[in-house]
Amino acid sequence: MKTLQQAHQEFNFDNFLAEQLVGTSQAVNAYIECCERYLGANKTALIWEGKNGESEQWTFEQLADASGKLANYFTSRGLKAGDCVAGLLPRTPELLITILATWRMGAIYQPLFTAFESKAIEHRINTAKTQLIVTNQEQRPKLNSIAVPHILTVHQSDHSDRQDDDFWTELDKQSSSFAPVMQNFEDDFLMMFTSGTTGLAKSVPVPLKAVLAFKGYMTHAVDLREDDSFWNLADPGWAYGLYYGITGPLSLGHSIIMDERAFSVDNAVQVIKKYKVSNLTGSPTAFRMFFGFKEKFDPSIKTHLRVVSSAGEPLTPEVIHWFNHDLNVNIYDQYGQTELGMVIANHHALEHEKKVGSAGYAIPGHRFAVLNKDHKEVEKGGIGTLAIDYSQSPLAWFKGYDGHNRKSFVGHYYLTGDTVKLNEFGGVDFIGRADDVITTSGYRVGPFDVESTLLECEQVLESAVIGKPDPERTEVVKAFVVLKPQFSASVEVSQQLQEYVRSRLSKHAYPKEIEFVESLPKTSSGKIQRNLLKQQEIAKMQGIQKVG
């Protein structure tokens, strides 16, 4: 096995480009890279488990045929290269066809997580100037009050009151022949959004260059091999699932698994055993749930599960120990952001020092640095802000929020906002977020989104939202609410506020807890001090634990 040091020394961008892409930096198309280049081998591209017990397998040829038809439908509606097409769909074949068709015509795919409600959807499509949304009957009502130029719906039954075109009916009218539109590395092919602390979710356009970086992560960190049965547990409505559950593996000609059912340990174990999954990736929340129901993982899983990768936050030692000693498999921490993709990892395919609790080392093609408050690089043992050194990261692709906002850059460094320690091996030990973004059950929630939604309620005068530490979910969303004088705190009001946020924003972002307060701590300039509220909450929890 090659060492990490060797991989970094041997990395050459031009060579990597020539090895990994059919196209060039000036003539590339994501559909070609993720589908067309693998035609003729009759390889399975998609394994689908439906919510009603059905299952299907799709070859690259079948996806090429369907995506060509859908691309022709898109153009018949006036869409062109550079336009934004959104998918508001569960994990179904129609979702993958939509993604490939969008890329094929040189358009930009925008994921809309199915737990989003109308407010979250409207902000994202207005910001992206989305021209068409592909959805299904279950999700369609969320769009009733939103102005969208075109909507294509997957209808499950023949209703005479259809509001818009039917997905499969329209595909049947189209030719499967559609020449992919060639673009260059700086052209965008994904439109992501990331939650912030001082405003609504910000757009993160992803250029085609990122496909190379995705391949590097899948190859070096995940160690995806041709004979692996691979499954990424993450939903493709989010970055990790879209980057590394769809784009990355397909770009290597590897099949993917999509399970339409809601995540549960029972469902996951069923899929792992049915398809003899050997390479598994997901979030620490999922793996903590596995550990909580470890009796469901019978010895047969040991015979095929080879490597496991975890992204999103540090794994707990007991989970690592269980995977190593009970399942006889290595589970490694890895680090990334929506803005970066995965850039730091404990690599399954490369040899290097492993330290429990460490996020690992830079993936070849990247260099990180730990910066002090003066933005100078620290020595080993130093603590500071994790940064990506763009001057020595040829695979780095983030251009700035909204495609140009570079406030997160200082010189040639991109500042991640995460506080870390440069450990004794030259790797990164994660300490915590420098901002107030909440991580709950693997999802990132911007407190401003929740606060602004609460302020829409007639009862609320002010609100502040924090992440309250939670052993299973990492954090739960907690809101501190100041009511208007004419309203009184009650369980009923709390439930009304929770339901409003759930129905307007999303099912994962609503406050699980609401505490009514007379006032909120603020700076002299009037800014709410969420950090004080969080410190008070932690102190309160510790006091309860001591008393207990």
Coordinates of C-alpha atoms in Angstrom, one line a residue:
M1 CA 0.0 0.0 0.0
K2 CA 1.3 3.5 -0.9
T3 CA 2.0 5.9 1.9
L4 CA 0.2 9.2 2.3
Q5 CA 3.5 11.0 1.9
Q6 CA 4.2 9.2 -1.3
A7 CA 0.8 10.0 -2.7
H8 CA 1.3 13.7 -2.0
Q9 CA 4.8 13.8 -3.5
E10 CA 3.6 12.0 -6.6
F11 CA 0.4 14.0 -7.1
N12 CA 0.4 16.0 -10.3
F13 CA -2.7 17.8 -11.4
D14 CA -2.2 17.4 -15.1
N15 CA -1.5 13.7 -14.8
F16 CA -4.5 13.2 -12.5
L17 CA -6.7 15.0 -15.0
A18 CA -5.5 12.8 -17.8
E19 CA -6.0 9.7 -15.8
Q20 CA -9.4 10.5 -14.4
L21 CA -11.4 12.3 -17.1
V22 CA -12.6 11.5 -20.6
G23 CA -12.7 15.2 -21.3
T24 CA -10.2 18.1 -20.6
S25 CA -10.4 21.2 -18.5
Q26 CA -11.9 23.0 -21.5
A27 CA -14.2 20.3 -22.7
V28 CA -16.0 18.4 -20.0
N29 CA -19.5 17.3 -19.2
A30 CA -20.6 15.7 -15.9
Y31 CA -23.1 13.3 -17.6
I32 CA -20.3 12.0 -19.8
E33 CA -18.1 11.4 -16.8
C34 CA -20.8 9.8 -14.7
C35 CA -22.7 7.8 -17.4
E36 CA -21.8 7.9 -21.0
R37 CA -18.1 6.8 -20.6
Y38 CA -19.3 3.5 -19.1
L39 CA -21.8 2.6 -21.9
G40 CA -21.2 -0.7 -23.7
A41 CA -20.1 -2.7 -20.6
N42 CA -23.7 -3.5 -19.5
K43 CA -22.8 -2.5 -15.9
T44 CA -25.3 -1.8 -13.2
A45 CA -25.3 1.9 -12.2
L46 CA -28.2 2.0 -9.8
I47 CA -29.6 -0.4 -7.2
W48 CA -32.9 0.9 -5.9
E49 CA -35.0 -0.2 -2.9
G50 CA -38.5 1.2 -3.0
K51 CA -40.6 2.2 0.0
N52 CA -43.2 -0.5 -0.7
G53 CA -40.8 -3.4 -0.9
E54 CA -40.0 -3.2 -4.6
S55 CA -36.5 -3.1 -6.0
E56 CA -34.9 -2.4 -9.4
Q57 CA -31.5 -2.3 -11.0
W58 CA -30.7 0.2 -13.8
T59 CA -27.7 -0.1 -16.1
F60 CA -25.8 2.9 -17.4
E61 CA -27.4 2.2 -20.8
Q62 CA -30.9 2.5 -19.3
L63 CA -30.0 5.7 -17.5
A64 CA -28.5 7.1 -20.8
D65 CA -31.8 6.4 -22.6
A66 CA -34.0 8.0 -20.0
S67 CA -31.8 11.0 -19.4
G68 CA -31.6 11.7 -23.1
K69 CA -35.4 11.8 -23.3
L70 CA -35.6 14.1 -20.2
A71 CA -33.0 16.4 -21.6
N72 CA -35.1 16.8 -24.7
Y73 CA -38.1 17.5 -22.6
F74 CA -36.2 20.2 -20.8
T75 CA -35.1 21.9 -24.0
S76 CA -38.7 21.7 -25.3
R77 CA -39.6 23.9 -22.4
G78 CA -37.0 26.5 -23.3
L79 CA -34.3 25.5 -20.8
K80 CA -30.7 25.9 -21.9
A81 CA -27.1 25.4 -20.6
G82 CA -26.5 27.3 -17.4
D83 CA -30.1 27.2 -16.2
C84 CA -30.9 25.7 -12.8
V85 CA -33.1 22.6 -12.5
A86 CA -34.1 21.4 -9.1
G87 CA -35.0 17.9 -7.8
L88 CA -37.6 17.8 -5.0
L89 CA -37.7 14.0 -4.9
P90 CA -37.0 11.1 -2.6
R91 CA -34.2 8.6 -3.4
T92 CA -35.8 7.1 -6.6
P93 CA -34.7 6.4 -10.2
E94 CA -36.5 9.6 -11.3
L95 CA -34.1 11.6 -9.1
L96 CA -31.0 10.1 -10.7
I97 CA -32.5 10.5 -14.2
T98 CA -33.2 14.2 -13.4
I99 CA -29.6 14.8 -12.3
L100 CA -28.1 13.1 -15.3
A101 CA -30.4 14.9 -17.8
T102 CA -29.6 18.3 -16.2
W103 CA -25.9 17.7 -16.6
R104 CA -26.3 16.3 -20.1
M105 CA -27.7 19.6 -21.4
G106 CA -25.1 21.7 -19.5
A107 CA -27.6 22.9 -16.9
I108 CA -27.0 23.1 -13.1
Y109 CA -28.6 20.6 -10.8
Q110 CA -30.0 21.9 -7.5
P111 CA -31.0 19.5 -4.7
L112 CA -34.0 20.2 -2.6
F113 CA -34.2 18.0 0.5
T114 CA -37.6 16.5 0.9
A115 CA -37.9 17.5 4.5
F116 CA -37.8 21.2 3.4
E117 CA -41.1 23.1 3.6
S118 CA -42.2 26.1 1.5
K119 CA -40.1 28.8 3.1
A120 CA -36.8 26.9 2.7
I121 CA -37.7 25.9 -0.8
E122 CA -38.8 29.4 -1.9
H123 CA -35.6 31.1 -0.7
R124 CA -33.4 28.6 -2.5
I125 CA -35.2 28.6 -5.9
N126 CA -35.5 32.4 -5.9
T127 CA -31.8 32.8 -5.1
A128 CA -30.8 30.3 -7.8
K129 CA -33.4 31.6 -10.3
T130 CA -34.5 28.0 -10.8
Q131 CA -36.3 27.4 -14.0
L132 CA -37.8 23.9 -13.4
I133 CA -38.5 21.6 -10.5
V134 CA -39.0 17.9 -10.8
T135 CA -41.1 16.6 -7.9
N136 CA -43.7 13.9 -7.0
Q137 CA -47.3 14.0 -5.8
E138 CA -46.3 13.9 -2.1
Q139 CA -44.0 16.9 -2.4
R140 CA -46.0 18.8 -5.0
P141 CA -48.3 20.7 -2.5
K142 CA -45.2 22.5 -1.1
L143 CA -44.9 24.4 -4.4
N144 CA -48.5 25.6 -4.6
S145 CA -47.7 29.1 -3.2
I146 CA -44.4 29.4 -5.0
A147 CA -43.8 30.9 -8.4
V148 CA -41.9 28.4 -10.5
P149 CA -41.7 28.7 -14.3
H150 CA -42.0 24.9 -14.9
I151 CA -42.9 21.9 -12.7
L152 CA -42.7 18.3 -13.8
T153 CA -44.4 15.8 -11.5
V154 CA -44.0 12.0 -11.1
H155 CA -47.7 11.0 -10.8
Q156 CA -48.4 7.7 -9.2
S157 CA -52.0 7.5 -10.4
D158 CA -54.0 8.9 -13.3
H159 CA -55.7 12.1 -12.0
S160 CA -57.7 14.3 -14.2
D161 CA -56.9 17.3 -12.1
R162 CA -53.1 17.3 -12.8
Q163 CA -51.6 20.7 -12.4
D164 CA -48.5 20.0 -14.5
D165 CA -46.9 17.6 -16.9
D166 CA -46.3 13.9 -15.9
F167 CA -42.7 12.7 -15.8
W168 CA -43.1 9.3 -17.6
T169 CA -45.8 10.5 -20.0
E170 CA -43.5 13.3 -21.2
L171 CA -40.5 11.0 -21.5
D172 CA -42.4 8.6 -23.7
K173 CA -42.9 11.5 -26.2
Q174 CA -39.2 12.2 -26.5
S175 CA -36.2 10.9 -28.4
S176 CA -33.4 9.4 -26.3
S177 CA -30.8 11.0 -28.6
F178 CA -29.2 14.1 -27.1
A179 CA -25.7 15.3 -27.6
P180 CA -24.0 16.4 -24.3
V181 CA -23.2 20.1 -24.1
M182 CA -19.4 20.5 -23.5
Q183 CA -18.3 23.0 -20.9
N184 CA -15.1 24.0 -19.0
F185 CA -13.9 23.4 -15.5
E186 CA -15.1 26.7 -14.2
D187 CA -18.7 26.2 -15.4
D188 CA -21.1 25.2 -12.6
F189 CA -22.9 21.9 -12.5
L190 CA -24.3 21.9 -9.0
M191 CA -26.0 24.6 -6.9
M192 CA -25.7 23.9 -3.2
F193 CA -26.7 25.9 -0.2
T194 CA -25.1 26.2 3.2
S195 CA -26.6 27.5 6.4
G196 CA -25.1 30.5 8.1
T197 CA -25.5 32.4 11.4
T198 CA -26.3 36.0 10.2
G199 CA -28.6 35.4 7.2
L200 CA -30.5 33.0 5.2
A201 CA -28.8 30.0 3.5
K202 CA -26.1 31.1 1.1
S203 CA -25.7 29.6 -2.3
V204 CA -22.5 27.5 -3.2
P205 CA -22.2 27.0 -6.9
V206 CA -20.0 24.0 -7.6
P207 CA -17.9 24.0 -10.8
L208 CA -17.1 20.9 -12.9
K209 CA -13.5 20.9 -11.6
A210 CA -15.0 19.4 -8.4
V211 CA -15.6 16.1 -10.1
L212 CA -11.9 15.5 -10.0
A213 CA -11.8 16.3 -6.3
F214 CA -14.7 13.9 -5.7
K215 CA -12.8 11.1 -7.5
G216 CA -9.7 11.8 -5.3
Y217 CA -11.7 11.4 -2.1
M218 CA -13.4 8.2 -3.3
T219 CA -10.1 6.7 -4.4
H220 CA -7.7 7.7 -1.6
A221 CA -10.0 8.1 1.5
V222 CA -12.9 5.8 0.8
D223 CA -10.8 3.2 -1.1
L224 CA -13.6 2.4 -3.4
R225 CA -12.6 -0.7 -5.4
E226 CA -14.2 -2.1 -8.5
D227 CA -15.4 -5.3 -6.7
D228 CA -16.9 -3.3 -3.8
S229 CA -20.6 -3.3 -3.0
F230 CA -20.8 0.4 -2.0
W231 CA -23.5 2.3 -0.1
N232 CA -23.5 5.9 1.1
L233 CA -26.2 6.3 3.7
A234 CA -26.5 10.1 3.3
D235 CA -29.5 11.7 1.5
P236 CA -28.6 13.2 -1.9
G237 CA -30.5 16.3 -0.9
W238 CA -27.3 17.2 1.0
A239 CA -23.7 17.6 -0.1
Y240 CA -22.2 14.4 1.2
G241 CA -24.9 12.3 -0.3
L242 CA -24.9 14.1 -3.7
Y243 CA -21.1 14.5 -3.9
Y244 CA -20.2 11.0 -2.7
G245 CA -23.3 8.9 -2.9
I246 CA -24.0 9.8 -6.6
T247 CA -21.4 11.9 -8.4
G248 CA -18.2 10.3 -7.0
P249 CA -19.0 6.6 -7.4
L250 CA -20.7 7.0 -10.8
S251 CA -17.7 9.0 -12.1
L252 CA -15.6 5.9 -11.3
G253 CA -18.1 3.6 -13.1
H254 CA -19.3 2.2 -9.8
S255 CA -22.9 1.2 -8.9
I256 CA -24.7 3.1 -6.2
I257 CA -27.5 2.0 -3.8
M258 CA -30.5 4.3 -3.2
D259 CA -33.0 3.3 -0.5
E260 CA -36.2 5.3 -0.7
R261 CA -37.3 4.3 2.8
A262 CA -36.8 6.5 5.8
F263 CA -33.5 5.6 7.6
S264 CA -33.8 3.0 10.4
V265 CA -31.3 0.5 11.7
D266 CA -33.5 -2.3 10.6
N267 CA -33.7 -1.0 7.0
A268 CA -30.0 -0.4 6.9
V269 CA -29.1 -3.8 8.2
Q270 CA -31.4 -5.4 5.6
V271 CA -29.7 -3.5 2.7
I272 CA -26.2 -4.2 4.0
K273 CA -27.0 -7.9 4.2
K274 CA -29.0 -8.2 1.0
Y275 CA -26.3 -6.6 -1.2
K276 CA -23.3 -7.8 0.9
V277 CA -22.1 -4.2 1.3
S278 CA -18.3 -4.1 1.7
N279 CA -17.7 -0.3 1.6
L280 CA -20.0 1.8 3.7
T281 CA -20.1 5.6 4.3
G282 CA -22.4 7.8 6.4
S283 CA -22.7 10.2 9.3
P284 CA -21.7 9.6 12.9
T285 CA -25.3 9.9 13.9
A286 CA -26.2 6.8 11.8
F287 CA -23.2 4.9 13.2
R288 CA -24.2 5.8 16.8
M289 CA -27.6 4.4 16.1
F290 CA -26.0 1.2 14.8
F291 CA -24.1 1.0 18.1
G292 CA -27.3 1.5 20.0
F293 CA -28.8 -1.5 18.3
K294 CA -25.6 -3.5 17.8
E295 CA -27.4 -6.8 18.5
K296 CA -29.0 -6.5 15.1
F297 CA -25.5 -6.8 13.4
D298 CA -25.1 -10.6 13.2
P299 CA -21.7 -12.2 12.4
S300 CA -22.6 -12.7 8.7
I301 CA -21.9 -8.9 8.2
K302 CA -18.3 -9.5 9.1
T303 CA -17.7 -11.7 6.1
H304 CA -18.3 -8.8 3.6
L305 CA -18.0 -5.4 5.3
R306 CA -14.5 -4.2 4.6
V307 CA -14.2 -0.5 5.3
V308 CA -16.4 2.2 6.8
S309 CA -16.0 6.0 6.4
S310 CA -17.7 8.6 8.6
A311 CA -18.1 12.3 7.8
G312 CA -19.7 15.3 9.5
E313 CA -18.3 15.3 13.1
P314 CA -15.9 13.3 15.2
L315 CA -16.8 9.7 16.0
T316 CA -17.0 8.6 19.7
P317 CA -14.4 6.1 20.9
E318 CA -17.0 3.5 21.8
V319 CA -18.4 3.4 18.2
I320 CA -14.9 3.1 16.8
H321 CA -14.1 0.3 19.3
W322 CA -17.3 -1.6 18.4
F323 CA -16.6 -1.5 14.7
N324 CA -13.0 -2.6 15.2
H325 CA -13.6 -5.4 17.8
D326 CA -17.1 -6.6 17.1
L327 CA -17.4 -6.2 13.4
N328 CA -13.6 -6.5 12.6
V329 CA -13.7 -3.4 10.4
N330 CA -11.9 -0.1 10.4
I331 CA -14.2 3.0 10.6
Y332 CA -12.3 6.2 9.9
D333 CA -13.1 9.9 10.6
Q334 CA -13.1 12.3 7.6
Y335 CA -13.7 16.0 7.2
G336 CA -15.2 18.3 4.7
Q337 CA -17.8 21.1 4.1
T338 CA -20.4 21.8 1.5
E339 CA -18.1 24.6 0.3
L340 CA -15.0 22.3 0.0
G341 CA -16.2 18.7 -0.4
M342 CA -14.0 16.3 1.6
V343 CA -10.5 17.6 2.0
I344 CA -9.1 15.9 5.2
A345 CA -9.3 12.2 6.0
N346 CA -8.0 9.2 7.6
H347 CA -7.4 7.3 4.4
H348 CA -8.3 3.7 3.9
A349 CA -6.2 3.4 0.7
L350 CA -3.0 5.0 2.1
E351 CA -0.7 4.2 5.0
H352 CA -0.2 6.9 7.7
E353 CA -0.4 7.3 11.5
K354 CA -3.9 6.8 12.8
K355 CA -5.1 8.6 15.9
V356 CA -8.5 8.0 17.5
G357 CA -10.5 11.3 17.5
S358 CA -8.4 12.9 14.7
A359 CA -10.0 14.1 11.4
G360 CA -6.8 13.0 9.7
Y361 CA -4.6 14.5 7.0
A362 CA -5.0 16.4 3.7
I363 CA -6.3 14.3 0.8
P364 CA -3.8 14.4 -2.1
G365 CA -4.4 17.5 -4.1
H366 CA -5.0 19.6 -1.0
R367 CA -3.0 21.3 1.8
F368 CA -4.4 22.6 5.0
A369 CA -3.0 24.9 7.6
V370 CA -3.9 25.8 11.2
L371 CA -3.9 29.6 11.6
N372 CA -3.6 31.7 14.8
K373 CA -5.6 34.9 15.3
D374 CA -3.0 36.8 13.2
H375 CA -3.6 34.3 10.4
K376 CA -0.1 32.9 10.8
E377 CA 0.5 29.1 10.6
V378 CA 1.0 27.4 14.0
E379 CA 3.5 24.6 14.8
K380 CA 2.5 21.1 16.0
G381 CA 0.6 21.3 19.2
G382 CA -0.9 24.7 18.3
I383 CA -4.6 25.5 18.2
G384 CA -6.3 27.8 15.7
T385 CA -8.6 28.0 12.7
L386 CA -8.5 25.3 10.1
A387 CA -7.7 26.8 6.7
I388 CA -7.2 25.4 3.2
D389 CA -4.1 26.7 1.5
Y390 CA -5.4 27.4 -2.1
S391 CA -1.9 28.2 -3.3
Q392 CA -1.0 24.5 -2.8
S393 CA -4.4 22.9 -3.3
P394 CA -4.9 22.3 -7.1
L395 CA -8.1 20.3 -6.5
A396 CA -9.7 23.1 -4.4
W397 CA -12.8 24.5 -6.2
F398 CA -14.9 26.8 -4.0
K399 CA -15.2 30.2 -5.6
G400 CA -17.1 32.0 -2.9
Y401 CA -20.7 32.2 -1.7
D402 CA -23.1 33.2 -4.5
G403 CA -20.1 32.6 -6.8
H404 CA -18.2 35.7 -5.7
N405 CA -18.5 36.5 -2.0
R406 CA -15.0 35.7 -0.7
K407 CA -15.3 37.0 2.9
S408 CA -14.3 33.6 4.1
F409 CA -10.9 34.0 2.4
V410 CA -7.8 35.7 3.8
G411 CA -5.1 35.9 1.2
H412 CA -4.7 32.5 -0.3
Y413 CA -6.3 30.8 2.7
Y414 CA -10.0 29.7 2.9
L415 CA -11.1 29.9 6.6
T416 CA -13.3 26.9 7.5
G417 CA -14.6 28.4 10.7
D418 CA -13.6 25.3 12.6
T419 CA -11.2 25.4 15.6
V420 CA -8.7 22.5 15.5
K421 CA -5.4 21.4 17.0
L422 CA -2.4 20.5 14.8
N423 CA -1.5 17.2 16.5
E424 CA 1.8 15.5 17.0
F425 CA 1.6 13.6 13.7
G426 CA 0.7 16.7 11.6
G427 CA -2.9 15.8 11.5
V428 CA -6.0 17.7 12.6
D429 CA -7.8 17.2 15.9
F430 CA -11.3 18.8 15.8
I431 CA -12.2 21.0 18.7
G432 CA -15.4 22.8 17.6
R433 CA -17.1 25.2 15.4
A434 CA -16.1 28.9 15.6
D435 CA -19.6 30.0 14.7
D436 CA -23.1 29.1 15.8
V437 CA -24.1 26.6 13.1
I438 CA -26.0 23.7 14.6
T439 CA -25.2 20.1 13.7
T440 CA -28.2 17.9 14.5
S441 CA -28.5 14.2 13.4
G442 CA -26.0 14.9 10.6
Y443 CA -27.8 18.0 9.3
R444 CA -26.4 21.6 9.6
V445 CA -29.0 24.1 10.7
G446 CA -28.4 27.9 10.6
P447 CA -29.9 29.5 13.7
F448 CA -30.9 32.6 11.7
D449 CA -33.3 30.5 9.6
V450 CA -35.1 29.2 12.6
E451 CA -35.1 32.6 14.4
S452 CA -36.5 34.5 11.4
T453 CA -39.2 31.9 11.0
L454 CA -40.2 32.2 14.7
L455 CA -40.4 35.9 14.2
E456 CA -43.2 35.4 11.7
C457 CA -45.4 34.1 14.5
E458 CA -47.7 36.7 16.0
Q459 CA -46.8 35.7 19.6
V460 CA -43.0 36.2 19.2
L461 CA -41.2 39.4 20.0
E462 CA -37.6 38.1 19.9
S463 CA -35.9 34.7 19.5
A464 CA -32.5 33.1 19.8
V465 CA -31.6 29.6 18.7
I466 CA -28.7 27.4 19.8
G467 CA -27.6 23.8 19.5
K468 CA -28.1 22.0 22.8
P469 CA -25.6 19.1 23.3
D470 CA -27.3 15.7 22.8
P471 CA -25.5 12.3 23.1
E472 CA -27.4 10.8 20.1
R473 CA -28.0 13.7 17.7
T474 CA -24.9 15.7 18.6
E475 CA -27.1 18.7 19.2
V476 CA -30.8 19.4 19.2
V477 CA -32.3 22.8 18.2
K478 CA -33.4 24.8 21.2
A479 CA -35.1 28.2 21.0
F480 CA -35.2 31.0 23.6
V481 CA -38.3 33.0 22.9
V482 CA -39.4 36.4 24.3
L483 CA -43.2 36.7 23.8
K484 CA -45.1 39.9 23.1
P485 CA -46.8 41.4 26.2
Q486 CA -50.3 40.3 25.3
F487 CA -49.2 36.6 25.2
S488 CA -48.4 34.2 28.0
A489 CA -46.0 31.2 28.0
S490 CA -47.8 27.9 27.9
V491 CA -47.3 24.4 26.5
E492 CA -49.9 25.2 23.9
V493 CA -48.0 28.3 22.6
S494 CA -44.8 26.2 22.5
Q495 CA -46.4 23.5 20.4
Q496 CA -47.9 26.1 18.1
L497 CA -44.5 27.7 17.5
Q498 CA -42.9 24.3 16.9
E499 CA -45.5 23.3 14.4
Y500 CA -45.2 26.6 12.6
V501 CA -41.4 26.2 12.1
R502 CA -41.8 22.6 11.1
S503 CA -44.4 23.4 8.5
R504 CA -42.6 26.5 7.1
L505 CA -38.9 25.5 7.3
S506 CA -38.2 21.8 7.6
K507 CA -38.8 18.8 9.8
H508 CA -35.2 18.6 11.0
A509 CA -34.8 22.4 11.8
Y510 CA -37.7 23.0 14.1
P511 CA -36.9 23.6 17.8
K512 CA -37.2 20.4 19.8
E513 CA -37.2 22.6 22.9
I514 CA -38.5 26.1 23.5
E515 CA -37.7 28.1 26.6
F516 CA -39.7 31.3 27.2
V517 CA -37.5 34.1 28.7
E518 CA -38.1 37.7 29.6
S519 CA -35.0 39.0 27.7
L520 CA -32.1 37.8 25.6
P521 CA -28.4 38.6 26.3
K522 CA -27.0 41.1 23.8
T523 CA -23.9 43.0 23.0
S524 CA -23.8 46.8 23.4
S525 CA -24.6 47.0 19.7
G526 CA -27.7 44.9 20.1
K527 CA -26.4 41.6 18.7
I528 CA -27.8 38.5 20.4
Q529 CA -25.1 36.6 22.2
R530 CA -26.0 33.0 21.4
N531 CA -22.6 31.8 22.9
L532 CA -23.8 32.9 26.3
L533 CA -27.0 31.1 26.0
K534 CA -25.2 27.9 25.0
Q535 CA -22.7 28.2 27.8
Q536 CA -25.6 28.7 30.3
E537 CA -27.3 25.6 28.8
I538 CA -24.2 23.5 29.1
A539 CA -23.7 24.6 32.7
K540 CA -27.3 23.8 33.5
M541 CA -26.9 20.3 32.0
Q542 CA -23.7 19.7 34.0
G543 CA -25.4 20.8 37.2
I544 CA -28.2 18.4 36.6
Q545 CA -25.7 15.6 35.9
K546 CA -23.8 16.3 39.1
V547 CA -27.0 16.4 41.2
G548 CA -28.1 13.1 39.6

